[in-house]
């Protein structure tokens, strides 16, 4: 059982670093290259592929970190309120991922039609920053744990 816990810890830690870095990249890249991403739709550019990889890594991180926090709660004799709140935030981040996808689709669709997309941008970036907060919390939690 100890080997499984170490593997899950290591996997969560690697995904936390990777997905957090790619999340920061996505937050900046979507703003910097928004015309290329939302208007020019002929082919996938390198930036768009990196953004896609970033979102896939975020989804994987959300799933793995949710499992990791769940196992830590079930393996503990006492439920720590902080871990329960982290688990709830992780569940919300899994749901928010769907919202991020929908907002990106809506921005792309409505931008081509010339509609106002300010609300969609606000919702997208609120969801992305909540994800960034969750990633940071998990990274801090992982860095405080000592594995043998």
JSON list of C-alpha atoms in Angstrom, two decimals:
[
{"chain": "A", "resi": 1, "resn": "UNK", "atom": "CA", "xyz": [0.00, 0.00, 0.00]},
{"chain": "A", "resi": 2, "resn": "UNK", "atom": "CA", "xyz": [2.91, 2.33, 0.73]},
{"chain": "A", "resi": 3, "resn": "UNK", "atom": "CA", "xyz": [4.19, 2.00, -2.86]},
{"chain": "A", "resi": 4, "resn": "UNK", "atom": "CA", "xyz": [0.78, 2.97, -4.22]},
{"chain": "A", "resi": 5, "resn": "UNK", "atom": "CA", "xyz": [0.68, 6.03, -1.97]},
{"chain": "A", "resi": 6, "resn": "UNK", "atom": "CA", "xyz": [4.18, 7.08, -3.07]},
{"chain": "A", "resi": 7, "resn": "UNK", "atom": "CA", "xyz": [3.25, 6.61, -6.73]},
{"chain": "A", "resi": 8, "resn": "UNK", "atom": "CA", "xyz": [0.05, 8.63, -6.33]},
{"chain": "A", "resi": 9, "resn": "UNK", "atom": "CA", "xyz": [1.94, 11.33, -4.40]},
{"chain": "A", "resi": 10, "resn": "UNK", "atom": "CA", "xyz": [4.63, 11.53, -7.09]},
{"chain": "A", "resi": 11, "resn": "UNK", "atom": "CA", "xyz": [2.09, 11.54, -9.90]},
{"chain": "A", "resi": 12, "resn": "UNK", "atom": "CA", "xyz": [0.07, 14.26, -8.20]},
{"chain": "A", "resi": 13, "resn": "UNK", "atom": "CA", "xyz": [3.19, 16.32, -7.57]},
{"chain": "A", "resi": 14, "resn": "UNK", "atom": "CA", "xyz": [4.41, 16.07, -11.18]},
{"chain": "A", "resi": 15, "resn": "UNK", "atom": "CA", "xyz": [0.95, 16.87, -12.54]},
{"chain": "A", "resi": 16, "resn": "UNK", "atom": "CA", "xyz": [0.62, 19.77, -10.09]},
{"chain": "A", "resi": 17, "resn": "UNK", "atom": "CA", "xyz": [3.81, 21.38, -11.35]},
{"chain": "A", "resi": 18, "resn": "UNK", "atom": "CA", "xyz": [3.05, 20.67, -15.01]},
{"chain": "A", "resi": 19, "resn": "UNK", "atom": "CA", "xyz": [-0.58, 21.76, -14.93]},
{"chain": "A", "resi": 20, "resn": "UNK", "atom": "CA", "xyz": [0.12, 24.89, -12.89]},
{"chain": "A", "resi": 21, "resn": "UNK", "atom": "CA", "xyz": [2.79, 26.00, -15.33]},
{"chain": "A", "resi": 22, "resn": "UNK", "atom": "CA", "xyz": [0.58, 25.28, -18.30]},
{"chain": "A", "resi": 23, "resn": "UNK", "atom": "CA", "xyz": [-2.38, 26.96, -16.59]},
{"chain": "A", "resi": 24, "resn": "UNK", "atom": "CA", "xyz": [-0.38, 30.17, -16.18]},
{"chain": "A", "resi": 25, "resn": "UNK", "atom": "CA", "xyz": [0.69, 29.84, -19.82]},
{"chain": "A", "resi": 26, "resn": "UNK", "atom": "CA", "xyz": [-2.95, 29.34, -20.90]},
{"chain": "A", "resi": 27, "resn": "UNK", "atom": "CA", "xyz": [-4.12, 32.37, -18.91]},
{"chain": "A", "resi": 28, "resn": "UNK", "atom": "CA", "xyz": [-1.56, 34.56, -20.66]},
{"chain": "A", "resi": 29, "resn": "UNK", "atom": "CA", "xyz": [-1.65, 32.89, -24.10]},
{"chain": "A", "resi": 30, "resn": "UNK", "atom": "CA", "xyz": [-5.41, 33.15, -24.49]},
{"chain": "A", "resi": 31, "resn": "UNK", "atom": "CA", "xyz": [-5.17, 36.91, -24.03]},
{"chain": "A", "resi": 32, "resn": "UNK", "atom": "CA", "xyz": [-2.05, 37.41, -26.12]},
{"chain": "A", "resi": 33, "resn": "UNK", "atom": "CA", "xyz": [-3.11, 35.25, -29.09]},
{"chain": "A", "resi": 34, "resn": "UNK", "atom": "CA", "xyz": [-6.90, 35.61, -28.84]},
{"chain": "A", "resi": 35, "resn": "UNK", "atom": "CA", "xyz": [-7.30, 36.67, -32.49]},
{"chain": "A", "resi": 36, "resn": "UNK", "atom": "CA", "xyz": [-5.31, 33.67, -33.67]},
{"chain": "A", "resi": 37, "resn": "UNK", "atom": "CA", "xyz": [-7.24, 31.33, -31.34]},
{"chain": "A", "resi": 38, "resn": "UNK", "atom": "CA", "xyz": [-10.79, 32.61, -31.79]},
{"chain": "A", "resi": 39, "resn": "UNK", "atom": "CA", "xyz": [-10.87, 34.23, -35.24]},
{"chain": "A", "resi": 40, "resn": "UNK", "atom": "CA", "xyz": [-8.31, 32.42, -37.45]},
{"chain": "A", "resi": 41, "resn": "UNK", "atom": "CA", "xyz": [-9.65, 28.88, -37.40]},
{"chain": "A", "resi": 42, "resn": "UNK", "atom": "CA", "xyz": [-8.02, 27.36, -40.47]},
{"chain": "A", "resi": 43, "resn": "UNK", "atom": "CA", "xyz": [-5.42, 25.16, -38.72]},
{"chain": "A", "resi": 44, "resn": "UNK", "atom": "CA", "xyz": [-4.08, 24.49, -35.25]},
{"chain": "A", "resi": 45, "resn": "UNK", "atom": "CA", "xyz": [-1.05, 26.58, -34.41]},
{"chain": "A", "resi": 46, "resn": "UNK", "atom": "CA", "xyz": [1.69, 25.56, -31.99]},
{"chain": "A", "resi": 47, "resn": "UNK", "atom": "CA", "xyz": [0.21, 27.87, -29.36]},
{"chain": "A", "resi": 48, "resn": "UNK", "atom": "CA", "xyz": [-3.20, 26.25, -29.70]},
{"chain": "A", "resi": 49, "resn": "UNK", "atom": "CA", "xyz": [-1.69, 22.78, -29.34]},
{"chain": "A", "resi": 50, "resn": "UNK", "atom": "CA", "xyz": [0.16, 23.86, -26.17]},
{"chain": "A", "resi": 51, "resn": "UNK", "atom": "CA", "xyz": [-3.08, 25.36, -24.82]},
{"chain": "A", "resi": 52, "resn": "UNK", "atom": "CA", "xyz": [-4.87, 22.08, -25.55]},
{"chain": "A", "resi": 53, "resn": "UNK", "atom": "CA", "xyz": [-2.13, 20.10, -23.80]},
{"chain": "A", "resi": 54, "resn": "UNK", "atom": "CA", "xyz": [-2.44, 22.52, -20.89]},
{"chain": "A", "resi": 55, "resn": "UNK", "atom": "CA", "xyz": [-6.16, 21.92, -20.52]},
{"chain": "A", "resi": 56, "resn": "UNK", "atom": "CA", "xyz": [-5.71, 18.15, -20.75]},
{"chain": "A", "resi": 57, "resn": "UNK", "atom": "CA", "xyz": [-3.04, 18.29, -18.03]},
{"chain": "A", "resi": 58, "resn": "UNK", "atom": "CA", "xyz": [-5.35, 20.43, -15.85]},
{"chain": "A", "resi": 59, "resn": "UNK", "atom": "CA", "xyz": [-8.13, 17.86, -16.21]},
{"chain": "A", "resi": 60, "resn": "UNK", "atom": "CA", "xyz": [-5.76, 15.00, -15.37]},
{"chain": "A", "resi": 61, "resn": "UNK", "atom": "CA", "xyz": [-4.42, 16.94, -12.39]},
{"chain": "A", "resi": 62, "resn": "UNK", "atom": "CA", "xyz": [-7.96, 17.63, -11.12]},
{"chain": "A", "resi": 63, "resn": "UNK", "atom": "CA", "xyz": [-8.84, 13.93, -11.29]},
{"chain": "A", "resi": 64, "resn": "UNK", "atom": "CA", "xyz": [-5.60, 12.66, -9.74]},
{"chain": "A", "resi": 65, "resn": "UNK", "atom": "CA", "xyz": [-5.50, 15.30, -7.00]},
{"chain": "A", "resi": 66, "resn": "UNK", "atom": "CA", "xyz": [-9.14, 14.60, -6.12]},
{"chain": "A", "resi": 67, "resn": "UNK", "atom": "CA", "xyz": [-8.29, 10.92, -5.73]},
{"chain": "A", "resi": 68, "resn": "UNK", "atom": "CA", "xyz": [-5.16, 11.77, -3.70]},
{"chain": "A", "resi": 69, "resn": "UNK", "atom": "CA", "xyz": [-7.07, 14.04, -1.29]},
{"chain": "A", "resi": 70, "resn": "UNK", "atom": "CA", "xyz": [-9.90, 11.48, -1.02]},
{"chain": "A", "resi": 71, "resn": "UNK", "atom": "CA", "xyz": [-7.47, 8.71, -0.10]},
{"chain": "A", "resi": 72, "resn": "UNK", "atom": "CA", "xyz": [-5.76, 10.94, 2.46]},
{"chain": "A", "resi": 73, "resn": "UNK", "atom": "CA", "xyz": [-9.14, 11.62, 4.06]},
{"chain": "A", "resi": 74, "resn": "UNK", "atom": "CA", "xyz": [-10.19, 7.97, 4.05]},
{"chain": "A", "resi": 75, "resn": "UNK", "atom": "CA", "xyz": [-6.81, 6.83, 5.41]},
{"chain": "A", "resi": 76, "resn": "UNK", "atom": "CA", "xyz": [-6.94, 9.26, 8.30]},
{"chain": "A", "resi": 77, "resn": "UNK", "atom": "CA", "xyz": [-8.65, 8.50, 11.59]},
{"chain": "A", "resi": 78, "resn": "UNK", "atom": "CA", "xyz": [-9.85, 12.07, 11.86]},
{"chain": "A", "resi": 79, "resn": "UNK", "atom": "CA", "xyz": [-11.26, 14.22, 9.11]},
{"chain": "A", "resi": 80, "resn": "UNK", "atom": "CA", "xyz": [-9.46, 17.55, 9.00]},
{"chain": "A", "resi": 81, "resn": "UNK", "atom": "CA", "xyz": [-11.71, 20.41, 7.96]},
{"chain": "A", "resi": 82, "resn": "UNK", "atom": "CA", "xyz": [-9.03, 21.80, 5.65]},
{"chain": "A", "resi": 83, "resn": "UNK", "atom": "CA", "xyz": [-8.81, 18.54, 3.72]},
{"chain": "A", "resi": 84, "resn": "UNK", "atom": "CA", "xyz": [-12.58, 18.39, 3.39]},
{"chain": "A", "resi": 85, "resn": "UNK", "atom": "CA", "xyz": [-12.63, 21.94, 2.04]},
{"chain": "A", "resi": 86, "resn": "UNK", "atom": "CA", "xyz": [-9.83, 21.08, -0.40]},
{"chain": "A", "resi": 87, "resn": "UNK", "atom": "CA", "xyz": [-11.81, 18.04, -1.55]},
{"chain": "A", "resi": 88, "resn": "UNK", "atom": "CA", "xyz": [-14.90, 20.19, -2.11]},
{"chain": "A", "resi": 89, "resn": "UNK", "atom": "CA", "xyz": [-12.83, 22.77, -4.02]},
{"chain": "A", "resi": 90, "resn": "UNK", "atom": "CA", "xyz": [-11.38, 19.93, -6.12]},
{"chain": "A", "resi": 91, "resn": "UNK", "atom": "CA", "xyz": [-14.89, 18.72, -6.95]},
{"chain": "A", "resi": 92, "resn": "UNK", "atom": "CA", "xyz": [-15.86, 22.23, -7.96]},
{"chain": "A", "resi": 93, "resn": "UNK", "atom": "CA", "xyz": [-12.74, 22.52, -10.13]},
{"chain": "A", "resi": 94, "resn": "UNK", "atom": "CA", "xyz": [-13.76, 19.36, -11.97]},
{"chain": "A", "resi": 95, "resn": "UNK", "atom": "CA", "xyz": [-17.14, 20.96, -12.66]},
{"chain": "A", "resi": 96, "resn": "UNK", "atom": "CA", "xyz": [-15.58, 24.33, -13.47]},
{"chain": "A", "resi": 97, "resn": "UNK", "atom": "CA", "xyz": [-13.48, 22.63, -16.14]},
{"chain": "A", "resi": 98, "resn": "UNK", "atom": "CA", "xyz": [-16.68, 22.06, -18.09]},
{"chain": "A", "resi": 99, "resn": "UNK", "atom": "CA", "xyz": [-17.53, 25.73, -17.61]},
{"chain": "A", "resi": 100, "resn": "UNK", "atom": "CA", "xyz": [-14.12, 26.77, -18.91]},
{"chain": "A", "resi": 101, "resn": "UNK", "atom": "CA", "xyz": [-14.64, 24.67, -22.04]},
{"chain": "A", "resi": 102, "resn": "UNK", "atom": "CA", "xyz": [-18.10, 26.14, -22.59]},
{"chain": "A", "resi": 103, "resn": "UNK", "atom": "CA", "xyz": [-16.86, 29.72, -22.12]},
{"chain": "A", "resi": 104, "resn": "UNK", "atom": "CA", "xyz": [-14.04, 29.21, -24.61]},
{"chain": "A", "resi": 105, "resn": "UNK", "atom": "CA", "xyz": [-16.53, 27.80, -27.13]},
{"chain": "A", "resi": 106, "resn": "UNK", "atom": "CA", "xyz": [-18.94, 30.69, -26.50]},
{"chain": "A", "resi": 107, "resn": "UNK", "atom": "CA", "xyz": [-16.21, 33.31, -26.87]},
{"chain": "A", "resi": 108, "resn": "UNK", "atom": "CA", "xyz": [-15.11, 31.74, -30.14]},
{"chain": "A", "resi": 109, "resn": "UNK", "atom": "CA", "xyz": [-18.63, 31.49, -31.51]},
{"chain": "A", "resi": 110, "resn": "UNK", "atom": "CA", "xyz": [-19.87, 34.91, -30.39]},
{"chain": "A", "resi": 111, "resn": "UNK", "atom": "CA", "xyz": [-16.66, 36.72, -31.32]},
{"chain": "A", "resi": 112, "resn": "UNK", "atom": "CA", "xyz": [-17.05, 35.61, -34.95]},
{"chain": "A", "resi": 113, "resn": "UNK", "atom": "CA", "xyz": [-20.65, 36.87, -34.91]},
{"chain": "A", "resi": 114, "resn": "UNK", "atom": "CA", "xyz": [-19.47, 40.22, -33.56]},
{"chain": "A", "resi": 115, "resn": "UNK", "atom": "CA", "xyz": [-21.37, 39.91, -30.29]},
{"chain": "A", "resi": 116, "resn": "UNK", "atom": "CA", "xyz": [-20.21, 41.28, -26.97]},
{"chain": "A", "resi": 117, "resn": "UNK", "atom": "CA", "xyz": [-18.21, 38.67, -25.05]},
{"chain": "A", "resi": 118, "resn": "UNK", "atom": "CA", "xyz": [-17.08, 40.58, -21.95]},
{"chain": "A", "resi": 119, "resn": "UNK", "atom": "CA", "xyz": [-19.21, 38.49, -19.57]},
{"chain": "A", "resi": 120, "resn": "UNK", "atom": "CA", "xyz": [-17.83, 35.26, -21.03]},
{"chain": "A", "resi": 121, "resn": "UNK", "atom": "CA", "xyz": [-14.26, 36.54, -20.59]},
{"chain": "A", "resi": 122, "resn": "UNK", "atom": "CA", "xyz": [-14.98, 37.44, -16.97]},
{"chain": "A", "resi": 123, "resn": "UNK", "atom": "CA", "xyz": [-16.51, 34.03, -16.24]},
{"chain": "A", "resi": 124, "resn": "UNK", "atom": "CA", "xyz": [-13.63, 32.24, -17.99]},
{"chain": "A", "resi": 125, "resn": "UNK", "atom": "CA", "xyz": [-10.96, 34.08, -16.03]},
{"chain": "A", "resi": 126, "resn": "UNK", "atom": "CA", "xyz": [-12.77, 33.69, -12.70]},
{"chain": "A", "resi": 127, "resn": "UNK", "atom": "CA", "xyz": [-12.90, 29.93, -13.32]},
{"chain": "A", "resi": 128, "resn": "UNK", "atom": "CA", "xyz": [-9.24, 29.83, -14.40]},
{"chain": "A", "resi": 129, "resn": "UNK", "atom": "CA", "xyz": [-8.12, 31.76, -11.32]},
{"chain": "A", "resi": 130, "resn": "UNK", "atom": "CA", "xyz": [-10.12, 29.45, -9.03]},
{"chain": "A", "resi": 131, "resn": "UNK", "atom": "CA", "xyz": [-8.29, 26.57, -10.72]},
{"chain": "A", "resi": 132, "resn": "UNK", "atom": "CA", "xyz": [-4.98, 28.37, -10.12]},
{"chain": "A", "resi": 133, "resn": "UNK", "atom": "CA", "xyz": [-5.83, 28.77, -6.43]},
{"chain": "A", "resi": 134, "resn": "UNK", "atom": "CA", "xyz": [-6.66, 25.06, -6.18]},
{"chain": "A", "resi": 135, "resn": "UNK", "atom": "CA", "xyz": [-3.41, 24.11, -7.93]},
{"chain": "A", "resi": 136, "resn": "UNK", "atom": "CA", "xyz": [-1.44, 26.33, -5.56]},
{"chain": "A", "resi": 137, "resn": "UNK", "atom": "CA", "xyz": [-3.14, 24.85, -2.50]},
{"chain": "A", "resi": 138, "resn": "UNK", "atom": "CA", "xyz": [-2.38, 21.30, -3.65]},
{"chain": "A", "resi": 139, "resn": "UNK", "atom": "CA", "xyz": [1.23, 22.23, -4.46]},
{"chain": "A", "resi": 140, "resn": "UNK", "atom": "CA", "xyz": [1.68, 23.70, -0.98]},
{"chain": "A", "resi": 141, "resn": "UNK", "atom": "CA", "xyz": [0.06, 20.63, 0.59]},
{"chain": "A", "resi": 142, "resn": "UNK", "atom": "CA", "xyz": [2.29, 18.29, -1.44]},
{"chain": "A", "resi": 143, "resn": "UNK", "atom": "CA", "xyz": [5.45, 20.21, -0.60]},
{"chain": "A", "resi": 144, "resn": "UNK", "atom": "CA", "xyz": [4.73, 19.94, 3.14]},
{"chain": "A", "resi": 145, "resn": "UNK", "atom": "CA", "xyz": [4.39, 16.16, 3.06]},
{"chain": "A", "resi": 146, "resn": "UNK", "atom": "CA", "xyz": [7.49, 14.08, 3.55]},
{"chain": "A", "resi": 147, "resn": "UNK", "atom": "CA", "xyz": [7.51, 10.74, 1.82]},
{"chain": "A", "resi": 148, "resn": "UNK", "atom": "CA", "xyz": [9.82, 7.91, 2.71]}
]
